[in-house]
XYZ file of C-alpha atoms in Angstrom:
707
model
C 57.014 39.338 23.810
C 54.458 40.536 26.360
C 51.728 39.630 23.831
C 52.554 35.917 24.040
C 50.502 35.385 27.204
C 47.277 36.807 25.678
C 47.876 34.466 22.749
C 47.928 31.501 25.104
C 44.787 32.851 26.765
C 43.183 32.992 23.345
C 44.203 29.385 22.690
C 42.739 28.426 26.057
C 39.461 30.091 25.073
C 39.456 28.222 21.764
C 39.742 24.836 23.418
C 37.349 25.755 26.214
C 34.609 26.220 23.611
C 34.791 22.507 22.766
C 35.413 21.393 26.328
C 38.645 19.692 25.316
C 41.840 19.200 27.259
C 43.857 17.559 24.494
C 46.428 20.368 24.263
C 48.673 21.015 27.259
C 49.035 24.807 27.270
C 51.654 26.720 29.268
C 50.316 27.746 32.679
C 51.411 28.277 36.287
C 50.225 25.586 38.706
C 50.035 26.604 42.377
C 50.842 23.754 44.780
C 50.969 23.778 48.571
C 49.685 22.207 51.734
C 46.337 23.082 53.202
C 46.368 26.611 54.779
C 49.864 27.335 53.466
C 48.650 30.631 51.985
C 48.062 29.627 48.354
C 44.786 31.503 48.081
C 46.292 34.617 49.635
C 49.100 34.581 47.082
C 46.600 34.335 44.226
C 44.446 37.128 45.619
C 47.536 39.309 45.978
C 48.297 38.734 42.290
C 44.719 39.608 41.337
C 44.468 42.509 43.791
C 40.954 41.498 44.810
C 39.178 39.127 47.220
C 37.799 36.525 44.862
C 38.475 33.155 46.518
C 36.389 31.347 49.166
C 37.738 31.586 52.694
C 37.358 29.410 55.731
C 38.942 26.737 57.901
C 40.037 23.339 56.657
C 40.028 22.517 52.955
C 38.490 25.411 50.997
C 39.770 24.913 47.443
C 38.019 21.697 46.407
C 38.085 22.016 42.610
C 40.883 23.148 40.281
C 40.483 26.838 39.444
C 42.016 27.901 36.125
C 42.466 31.660 36.539
C 43.381 33.806 33.537
C 44.518 37.350 34.339
C 44.191 39.716 31.387
C 45.803 43.142 31.555
C 43.704 45.815 29.818
C 43.766 49.576 29.331
C 40.605 51.718 28.975
C 40.524 51.231 25.177
C 40.706 47.466 25.578
C 37.968 47.636 28.222
C 35.516 49.322 25.853
C 36.320 46.898 23.056
C 36.022 43.854 25.294
C 32.715 45.051 26.707
C 31.222 45.389 23.242
C 32.390 41.895 22.261
C 31.444 40.073 25.442
C 28.318 41.822 26.797
C 25.274 39.542 26.689
C 21.840 40.568 25.505
C 19.341 41.237 28.236
C 15.687 42.247 27.862
C 16.189 42.641 24.119
C 19.044 45.151 24.237
C 22.829 44.954 24.244
C 24.770 46.390 27.134
C 27.348 48.774 25.687
C 29.305 49.553 28.833
C 30.551 47.939 32.032
C 30.226 49.646 35.361
C 33.745 49.634 36.796
C 37.176 49.115 35.306
C 37.547 45.444 36.385
C 35.304 42.479 35.743
C 35.285 38.717 35.509
C 33.757 35.953 33.366
C 33.161 32.265 34.032
C 33.180 29.686 31.277
C 30.175 27.835 32.692
C 28.029 31.004 32.797
C 28.818 31.794 29.149
C 28.842 35.582 28.508
C 27.644 36.755 31.906
C 29.783 39.619 33.222
C 30.624 39.929 36.927
C 31.630 43.419 38.032
C 31.234 42.688 41.747
C 34.044 40.464 42.980
C 31.928 39.292 45.887
C 29.612 37.734 43.301
C 32.625 36.015 41.739
C 33.532 34.519 45.125
C 29.961 33.369 45.693
C 29.790 31.830 42.212
C 33.006 29.883 42.875
C 31.510 28.538 46.111
C 28.231 27.617 44.420
C 29.914 25.932 41.489
C 32.239 24.037 43.835
C 29.320 22.726 45.891
C 27.428 21.800 42.732
C 30.140 19.340 41.673
C 31.885 18.472 44.959
C 29.061 18.553 47.487
C 28.819 20.790 50.528
C 30.830 18.715 52.983
C 34.510 18.922 52.000
C 34.413 16.562 48.984
C 36.725 17.280 46.023
C 36.336 17.079 42.230
C 38.833 17.135 39.348
C 36.461 19.125 37.100
C 38.048 22.604 36.748
C 36.369 26.001 37.097
C 37.459 28.490 34.420
C 37.590 32.146 35.463
C 38.945 35.099 33.487
C 39.708 38.431 35.219
C 40.086 41.642 33.162
C 41.863 44.456 34.979
C 44.361 47.254 34.356
C 46.048 46.340 37.670
C 47.152 42.779 36.790
C 49.858 41.293 34.610
C 49.043 38.681 32.003
C 49.129 35.283 33.711
C 47.412 31.917 33.579
C 47.277 30.293 37.027
C 45.830 27.030 38.319
C 44.809 26.841 41.980
C 44.562 23.264 43.292
C 43.250 21.735 46.538
C 45.802 21.879 49.336
C 47.733 18.755 50.268
C 46.129 17.150 53.307
C 46.671 14.016 55.377
C 43.514 13.347 57.410
C 40.041 13.075 55.803
C 37.291 15.264 57.241
C 33.539 15.433 56.654
C 32.383 13.153 53.850
C 35.868 12.921 52.373
C 36.911 9.354 51.522
C 39.707 7.649 53.409
C 42.018 7.982 50.419
C 41.585 11.775 50.170
C 45.360 12.248 50.414
C 45.917 9.986 47.405
C 43.130 11.662 45.404
C 44.518 15.146 45.983
C 48.047 14.051 45.129
C 46.888 12.387 41.902
C 45.019 15.580 40.964
C 48.114 17.709 41.636
C 50.403 15.355 39.693
C 47.964 15.423 36.759
C 48.457 19.189 36.374
C 52.140 19.535 37.235
C 53.084 16.607 34.977
C 52.258 18.870 32.047
C 55.742 19.650 30.659
C 54.464 23.063 29.556
C 53.553 24.122 33.106
C 55.505 26.118 35.701
C 55.192 24.819 39.271
C 54.655 27.449 41.960
C 55.501 25.588 45.197
C 54.066 27.480 48.192
C 55.516 26.860 51.665
C 54.878 28.711 54.909
C 57.958 30.332 56.494
C 56.988 29.134 59.982
C 57.423 25.492 58.916
C 60.553 23.502 58.201
C 61.524 24.025 54.554
C 63.134 20.577 54.462
C 59.734 18.973 55.049
C 57.899 20.978 52.395
C 55.289 18.753 50.742
C 54.994 21.194 47.837
C 58.695 20.965 46.960
C 58.628 17.207 47.450
C 55.797 16.601 44.977
C 57.333 19.125 42.549
C 60.614 17.221 42.507
C 58.805 13.988 41.643
C 57.835 15.379 38.221
C 60.565 18.017 37.852
C 63.708 16.461 39.353
C 65.997 19.025 37.689
C 63.956 21.934 39.023
C 63.795 23.671 35.638
C 60.060 24.360 36.026
C 59.808 25.030 39.778
C 59.616 28.404 41.546
C 59.319 28.475 45.357
C 57.211 30.989 47.278
C 57.677 31.407 51.037
C 54.585 32.860 52.733
C 53.891 34.195 56.244
C 57.307 35.812 56.692
C 55.798 37.919 59.487
C 54.708 34.880 61.512
C 58.140 33.374 62.170
C 59.256 32.773 65.750
C 60.817 35.696 67.513
C 64.568 35.810 67.034
C 64.467 33.897 63.742
C 64.336 35.015 60.141
C 64.081 33.509 56.641
C 67.360 34.925 55.310
C 68.961 31.527 54.696
C 65.750 30.227 53.090
C 65.362 33.217 50.759
C 69.048 33.059 49.785
C 68.645 29.402 48.798
C 71.033 28.100 51.430
C 68.554 25.632 52.925
C 67.081 24.191 49.736
C 68.238 25.668 46.426
C 65.594 26.185 43.723
C 66.759 26.940 40.183
C 64.041 29.445 39.293
C 64.421 31.162 42.644
C 62.715 31.609 46.019
C 60.466 34.627 46.659
C 59.077 35.615 50.059
C 55.712 37.307 50.577
C 53.599 38.511 53.488
C 49.956 37.435 53.538
C 46.935 39.041 55.124
C 46.041 37.473 58.429
C 42.569 36.174 59.166
C 42.043 39.230 61.336
C 42.945 41.475 58.381
C 40.431 39.639 56.221
C 37.729 39.893 58.877
C 38.393 43.620 59.166
C 38.097 43.985 55.368
C 41.679 45.074 54.881
C 42.179 45.624 51.175
C 44.808 43.836 49.124
C 46.337 47.171 48.131
C 46.836 48.089 51.796
C 48.279 44.654 52.447
C 50.815 45.092 49.657
C 51.910 48.452 51.098
C 52.353 46.891 54.540
C 54.249 44.008 52.958
C 56.685 46.414 51.299
C 57.259 48.223 54.622
C 57.858 44.905 56.408
C 60.423 43.761 53.833
C 62.256 47.093 53.947
C 62.457 46.832 57.715
C 63.193 43.115 58.161
C 65.033 42.228 54.944
C 66.335 45.503 53.474
C 68.956 43.844 51.298
C 66.378 41.490 49.769
C 63.347 43.787 49.639
C 63.627 44.474 45.915
C 63.709 40.726 45.130
C 60.737 39.682 47.231
C 57.132 40.697 47.695
C 53.922 40.294 45.744
C 54.736 42.791 42.990
C 58.127 41.195 42.333
C 56.455 37.787 42.322
C 53.930 38.970 39.699
C 56.653 40.390 37.451
C 58.755 37.240 37.840
C 55.868 34.944 37.013
C 55.010 37.064 33.988
C 58.600 36.925 32.727
C 58.976 33.183 33.361
C 55.681 32.415 31.686
C 56.540 34.477 28.594
C 59.895 32.743 28.145
C 58.286 29.379 28.802
C 55.589 30.055 26.215
C 58.231 31.052 23.665
C 60.069 27.771 24.267
C 56.884 25.688 24.080
C 55.360 27.204 20.941
C 57.242 25.107 18.319
C 56.177 21.839 19.925
C 52.699 23.250 20.525
C 52.357 24.137 16.842
C 53.421 20.633 15.794
C 50.970 19.044 18.232
C 48.084 21.172 16.956
C 48.852 20.321 13.317
C 49.041 16.593 14.061
C 45.744 16.657 15.941
C 44.100 18.657 13.147
C 45.127 15.988 10.621
C 43.827 13.226 12.902
C 40.458 14.899 13.435
C 40.163 15.617 9.713
C 40.655 11.916 9.019
C 38.167 11.033 11.756
C 35.606 13.446 10.344
C 36.096 11.981 6.867
C 35.438 8.509 8.236
C 32.135 9.715 9.687
C 31.101 10.988 6.259
C 28.755 13.753 5.297
C 25.008 13.696 6.028
C 23.209 11.610 3.406
C 21.332 13.561 0.752
C 20.933 11.063 -2.104
C 20.255 7.771 -0.329
C 20.011 5.724 -3.518
C 23.425 6.830 -4.773
C 24.963 6.455 -1.298
C 23.692 2.893 -0.937
C 25.006 1.863 -4.354
C 28.345 3.531 -3.627
C 28.771 1.726 -0.302
C 27.816 -1.638 -1.788
C 30.213 -1.176 -4.696
C 33.040 -0.069 -2.409
C 32.582 -3.023 -0.075
C 32.559 -5.499 -2.970
C 35.700 -3.915 -4.436
C 37.508 -3.958 -1.085
C 36.507 -7.583 -0.523
C 37.921 -8.621 -3.875
C 41.034 -6.465 -3.396
C 41.694 -8.131 -0.051
C 41.671 -11.508 -1.783
C 43.919 -10.260 -4.588
C 46.315 -8.525 -2.165
C 45.692 -5.028 -3.567
C 43.649 -3.647 -0.645
C 44.411 -0.157 0.626
C 44.846 -1.353 4.207
C 47.417 -4.147 4.391
C 47.406 -6.206 7.569
C 50.853 -6.450 9.170
C 50.079 -8.484 12.293
C 48.945 -11.680 10.540
C 48.209 -13.204 7.154
C 44.883 -12.121 5.736
C 42.757 -12.617 2.638
C 44.411 -14.102 -0.421
C 47.737 -14.552 1.366
C 46.102 -16.729 3.996
C 44.277 -18.755 1.343
C 47.625 -19.344 -0.368
C 49.086 -20.439 2.959
C 46.187 -22.872 3.457
C 46.729 -24.394 0.015
C 50.486 -24.799 0.027
C 51.407 -25.006 3.695
C 48.495 -26.321 5.730
C 46.892 -28.579 3.107
C 50.162 -29.508 1.393
C 51.912 -30.512 4.597
C 48.864 -32.427 5.804
C 48.835 -34.527 2.635
C 52.575 -35.119 2.825
C 52.175 -36.335 6.393
C 49.705 -39.048 5.288
C 51.591 -42.354 5.283
C 50.877 -44.310 2.064
C 50.737 -47.508 4.123
C 49.204 -45.964 7.253
C 46.614 -48.184 8.944
C 47.606 -51.114 6.713
C 49.075 -54.165 8.469
C 50.750 -57.221 6.986
C 47.745 -59.330 8.008
C 45.501 -56.924 6.005
C 47.668 -57.439 2.921
C 47.780 -61.245 3.282
C 44.038 -61.409 3.931
C 43.325 -59.324 0.836
C 45.537 -61.584 -1.283
C 43.860 -64.747 -0.011
C 40.343 -63.367 -0.392
C 41.149 -62.352 -3.971
C 42.145 -65.936 -4.924
C 38.968 -67.624 -3.835
C 39.100 -71.421 -3.207
C 42.126 -71.965 -5.421
C 45.665 -71.549 -4.125
C 47.257 -68.712 -6.079
C 50.312 -69.103 -8.229
C 50.605 -65.342 -8.663
C 49.774 -62.198 -6.701
C 46.195 -61.259 -7.713
C 45.673 -57.774 -9.128
C 42.317 -57.437 -7.384
C 44.007 -57.348 -3.993
C 46.144 -54.421 -5.098
C 43.100 -52.414 -6.250
C 41.219 -53.208 -3.073
C 44.025 -52.040 -0.830
C 45.070 -48.963 -2.836
C 41.482 -47.658 -2.892
C 41.375 -47.963 0.860
C 44.492 -45.812 1.139
C 43.392 -43.234 -1.447
C 40.106 -42.761 0.445
C 42.136 -41.336 3.327
C 42.905 -38.236 1.219
C 39.273 -37.116 1.242
C 39.133 -35.858 4.834
C 42.087 -33.407 4.610
C 40.756 -32.217 1.250
C 37.371 -31.347 2.748
C 39.126 -29.702 5.669
C 40.974 -27.490 3.180
C 37.616 -26.313 1.814
C 36.440 -25.547 5.338
C 39.528 -23.472 6.154
C 39.201 -21.398 2.981
C 35.516 -20.850 3.716
C 36.385 -19.609 7.213
C 38.950 -17.189 5.793
C 36.422 -15.864 3.270
C 34.154 -15.222 6.254
C 36.939 -13.405 8.132
C 37.528 -11.096 5.172
C 34.058 -9.624 5.760
C 35.048 -8.402 9.216
C 38.418 -7.192 7.941
C 36.747 -5.021 5.314
C 34.287 -3.665 7.882
C 36.997 -2.703 10.369
C 39.717 -1.324 8.124
C 38.630 -0.791 4.555
C 35.098 0.621 4.642
C 34.674 2.515 7.902
C 31.685 4.300 6.390
C 29.685 1.157 7.096
C 30.040 1.857 10.815
C 27.730 4.818 10.266
C 24.958 2.477 9.140
C 24.814 -0.593 11.430
C 21.746 -2.028 9.689
C 23.423 -1.835 6.276
C 26.538 -3.430 7.746
C 24.514 -6.310 9.194
C 22.636 -6.757 5.914
C 25.872 -6.914 3.888
C 27.336 -9.458 6.293
C 24.197 -11.574 5.985
C 24.216 -11.495 2.164
C 27.912 -12.398 1.876
C 27.588 -15.104 4.529
C 24.599 -16.561 2.697
C 26.509 -16.562 -0.591
C 29.441 -18.362 1.011
C 27.071 -20.808 2.665
C 25.478 -21.660 -0.686
C 28.853 -22.279 -2.331
C 30.185 -24.514 0.437
C 28.219 -27.715 -0.411
C 28.943 -27.230 -4.127
C 32.669 -27.011 -3.457
C 32.590 -29.938 -1.035
C 30.790 -32.019 -3.655
C 33.437 -31.212 -6.245
C 36.279 -32.137 -3.909
C 34.453 -35.333 -2.985
C 34.144 -36.118 -6.691
C 37.867 -35.538 -7.226
C 38.622 -38.314 -4.751
C 35.808 -40.458 -6.169
C 37.292 -40.052 -9.672
C 40.603 -41.418 -8.441
C 38.789 -44.344 -6.848
C 36.700 -45.052 -9.946
C 39.587 -46.238 -12.105
C 42.966 -47.468 -10.932
C 45.149 -46.670 -13.902
C 47.996 -49.150 -13.717
C 49.144 -47.932 -17.141
C 49.911 -44.479 -15.765
C 53.396 -43.527 -17.042
C 54.719 -42.780 -13.577
C 53.299 -46.016 -12.214
C 54.733 -48.100 -15.097
C 58.165 -46.621 -14.470
C 57.896 -47.454 -10.794
C 56.898 -51.060 -11.568
C 59.800 -51.463 -13.949
C 62.242 -50.138 -11.386
C 60.769 -52.417 -8.737
C 61.077 -55.516 -10.997
C 64.688 -54.651 -11.695
C 65.348 -54.480 -7.974
C 63.700 -57.874 -7.402
C 65.678 -59.406 -10.267
C 68.884 -57.976 -8.804
C 68.034 -59.529 -5.444
C 67.456 -62.892 -7.149
C 70.864 -62.766 -8.801
C 72.489 -61.886 -5.512
C 70.877 -64.904 -3.862
C 72.106 -67.213 -6.640
C 75.670 -65.964 -6.229
C 75.501 -66.638 -2.513
C 74.385 -70.310 -2.940
C 76.937 -73.089 -2.063
C 78.642 -74.742 -5.048
C 77.043 -78.106 -4.201
C 73.554 -76.768 -4.927
C 72.464 -77.606 -8.512
C 71.850 -74.544 -10.644
C 68.534 -75.857 -11.869
C 67.157 -75.888 -8.303
C 68.588 -72.478 -7.644
C 67.082 -71.210 -10.863
C 63.783 -72.785 -9.950
C 63.848 -71.078 -6.570
C 64.967 -67.776 -8.047
C 62.321 -67.817 -10.735
C 59.747 -67.313 -8.068
C 61.157 -63.878 -7.343
C 61.339 -62.983 -11.032
C 57.828 -64.057 -11.800
C 56.299 -60.754 -10.728
C 56.680 -59.010 -14.028
C 55.167 -61.941 -15.916
C 52.399 -61.985 -13.335
C 51.402 -58.455 -14.082
C 51.423 -59.273 -17.773
C 49.437 -62.494 -17.321
C 52.318 -64.969 -17.980
C 52.608 -68.370 -16.326
C 56.219 -68.367 -15.118
C 57.987 -71.455 -13.795
C 55.045 -72.760 -11.863
C 56.598 -76.229 -11.303
C 59.604 -74.681 -9.561
C 57.321 -72.441 -7.495
C 55.230 -75.464 -6.498
C 58.329 -77.486 -5.555
C 59.685 -74.568 -3.566
C 56.383 -74.199 -1.764
C 56.378 -77.887 -0.743
C 59.948 -77.760 0.473
C 59.278 -74.565 2.364
C 56.243 -76.075 4.080
C 58.281 -79.049 5.313
C 61.092 -76.873 6.564
C 58.816 -74.335 8.280
C 56.708 -76.717 10.314
C 59.217 -76.950 13.110
C 59.840 -73.212 13.451
C 56.498 -71.437 12.706
C 53.441 -70.945 14.853
C 50.482 -71.841 12.669
C 46.887 -70.940 13.169
C 45.527 -74.416 12.333
C 43.538 -76.176 15.076
C 45.048 -79.203 16.834
C 44.336 -82.679 15.438
C 41.055 -83.951 16.708
C 41.240 -86.721 19.231
C 39.633 -89.986 18.545
C 35.912 -89.926 19.245
C 35.610 -86.090 19.059
C 33.619 -84.303 16.375
C 35.319 -81.790 14.087
C 33.617 -78.442 13.225
C 34.706 -77.691 9.676
C 33.297 -74.155 9.909
C 35.857 -73.106 12.509
C 38.026 -70.391 10.991
C 41.483 -70.047 12.528
C 42.213 -66.653 14.057
C 45.470 -65.248 12.671
C 48.189 -64.945 15.256
C 51.663 -63.499 15.155
C 54.024 -65.734 13.268
C 56.995 -65.626 10.959
C 56.093 -65.142 7.314
C 57.254 -67.550 4.687
C 59.542 -66.351 1.938
C 56.688 -66.257 -0.546
C 54.427 -64.326 1.839
C 57.148 -61.811 2.471
C 57.673 -61.424 -1.249
C 53.974 -61.022 -2.002
C 53.510 -58.429 0.771
C 56.533 -56.506 -0.381
C 55.258 -56.420 -3.938
C 51.790 -55.194 -2.917
C 53.147 -52.550 -0.507
C 55.512 -51.160 -3.117
C 52.753 -50.978 -5.685
C 50.390 -49.294 -3.206
C 52.998 -46.718 -2.213
C 53.886 -45.937 -5.802
C 50.305 -45.464 -6.914
C 49.311 -43.570 -3.726
C 52.032 -40.972 -4.343
C 50.708 -40.428 -7.853
C 47.142 -39.900 -6.596
C 48.305 -37.658 -3.746
C 50.133 -35.472 -6.220
C 46.971 -35.198 -8.314
C 44.805 -34.337 -5.281
C 47.326 -31.771 -4.000
C 47.117 -30.029 -7.360
C 43.418 -30.359 -8.174
C 41.788 -29.526 -4.803
C 43.119 -25.917 -4.615
C 42.037 -25.404 -8.232
C 38.565 -26.679 -7.445
C 38.282 -24.482 -4.337
C 39.392 -21.411 -6.272
C 36.931 -22.045 -9.113
C 33.846 -23.139 -7.188
C 34.242 -20.976 -4.077
C 36.741 -18.093 -4.204
C 36.423 -16.934 -7.805
C 32.689 -17.534 -7.913
C 32.150 -15.346 -4.833
C 34.404 -12.638 -6.278
C 32.525 -12.632 -9.571
C 29.031 -12.707 -8.089
C 29.476 -10.627 -4.918
C 28.467 -7.223 -6.228
C 25.538 -8.478 -8.257
C 24.342 -10.471 -5.241
C 24.576 -7.435 -2.954
C 22.817 -5.167 -5.437
C 20.089 -7.714 -6.078
C 19.405 -8.288 -2.401
C 19.852 -4.774 -0.954
C 19.437 -2.142 -3.666
C 15.696 -1.782 -3.246
C 13.665 1.364 -2.730
C 11.743 -0.137 0.153
C 14.970 -0.779 2.066
C 16.698 2.595 1.552
C 15.487 4.410 4.664
C 15.982 1.433 6.927
C 19.465 0.473 5.695
C 20.802 4.040 5.755
C 19.684 4.798 9.292
C 22.718 6.109 11.191
C 23.644 4.886 14.639
C 22.304 7.058 17.446
C 25.610 8.627 18.446
C 27.070 9.052 14.933
C 25.629 12.535 14.357
C 26.841 13.644 17.781
C 30.345 12.304 17.172
C 30.436 13.998 13.761
C 29.488 17.342 15.305
C 32.056 16.945 18.088
C 34.781 16.090 15.582
C 33.807 19.060 13.405
C 33.891 21.434 16.390
C 37.264 20.120 17.497
C 38.650 20.450 13.962
C 37.457 24.071 13.813
C 39.080 24.783 17.184
C 42.373 23.241 16.061
C 42.310 25.163 12.799
C 41.620 28.392 14.683
C 44.461 27.617 17.096
C 46.760 27.033 14.147
C 45.788 30.446 12.762
C 46.527 32.074 16.128
C 50.022 30.593 16.166
C 50.528 31.644 12.546
C 49.695 35.226 13.555
C 52.440 35.061 16.170
C 55.001 34.275 13.489
C 53.725 37.079 11.277
C 54.048 39.635 14.089
C 57.575 38.367 14.913
C 56.606 37.570 18.472
C 58.074 34.106 18.120
């Protein structure tokens, strides 16, 4: 199981090559307040002075430190693999048994650890400035040594409260956000460092660790500076977990003082002094504290943590590999045969456009109606409901009906309702169906335009590689739709004009409606006759009733009982004079001239029985015929739109695209990729290779039964 940590280091190297941080690998994150001894703990684990020293905030960039345990055989092998070429020859050996490598310096080998410290300082200042600023860009350092255990550690800036130098006022928030970013990784172990000469209950490191790890399953506490506690006090209760319990344990260590560092006291000597101090001060706990015990504990915890994380890690890598494979496929391969590629893209776009209309597209929209489904909705919901909401008698007043009847009779008083008035009024109502019909054409045209964008976004992502080809295709399809719009509008206009050209009063549905209406009028006449007093002579009643029954003869051209109608009209005029407001001018006074051209303005008044009957007849006829025409329009307009617009575009789209775009002179221009497409393709290919290599590494773990 010891080999699991080098496997994770190998995975880290794989993803470092592509500069990606998409996989959260198991690692130990060191957290503590400024000057709490974090750097000293790390140096004790490494056994060398490698970290910058000083007052105030020193660690200003995350340092990802990989410790790799090697033996002499591994050292020779690693040197042969990692030595760079210099002056035309390959270095075959490394002076010294320990060395380091930075990711940003590629294959450069550092055998002097003072150079490593200087490089960390230089790289920190390069990104963070030289006056205490911080950066979240990590520094990657790998240390090879026979004196270390396999570990992956992350050193972070210390928690601080007051900004210094050119640090912004929100430096505390920035550092906390940076720390939370790393410790929020569920695959990380949190190493919370707290100085023994401070109150453990106020530990900022444990506080921030509990925010992301409330159960404490990933947190290990380290108590530093055991030798600096006040005289007469000790850390026994803290180390035993009586003050604040920590599930993974609490380990105490003794750091080098600043005086020791100034006097060049080695880490090895410091570890020996630490062991002597623990044996003297905490003899019962000496074997469970100290730097060496801390290293072994971290190694054991990290190995078990890696073993637990590997199944999820494998799944994550496989999912990402599939996603990047799909992304790479969408970017396409570099174009070799431009002529064939252009024809293929044109054909695919035309097919996807037609499939979207037919509902057989590969990418089905789930958020809203699209393509053919939306066209169907326009026909049967939007257009259908709009027509049904049109009132057959809307905008038609009783005065309009009476005026039309009078104008149709000319100078002669009419005995019957003139047919011309019916045609005049019904045409006026039918004309109202033209506007919603043309609006239906407009809505379908807009949807046909939207399908272009739908195909570009979802169906043919290859077009995104060639923005000029995409724009050209959009222009050709838009032009085709634009050309078909007036043709379709003209046809729909003609459909309404056809209905207006001939009012077919012999239409079967209209004849049935007239017959039913006459029967109703005849029934009303009989009811009135039954309600007459017995003293009224039947001949007068019949004469009065014949007026109501004369409608059917009127439509057939018969004369009816015109004497009875005339008598009834005279009697009605005498009886109505006292109760109706007429529009006739007052009788001229003696000596005043009379203007015979004055036309009375109609005012509100009670209609006579005959006027009511005539209006009722005309309105019923208009409504009956309007419903017939509306039914015809509701059926014929969608058919016309489909034939002249939708189907025509489907049938002619590919030939139009080929004719306009498939030209030798346009090949190079249309198939010019966007500027960043090649870069994105290379990045996706590199990431896919890294993921595939990582998958192979994990597969090797299973084969060697390490997992």
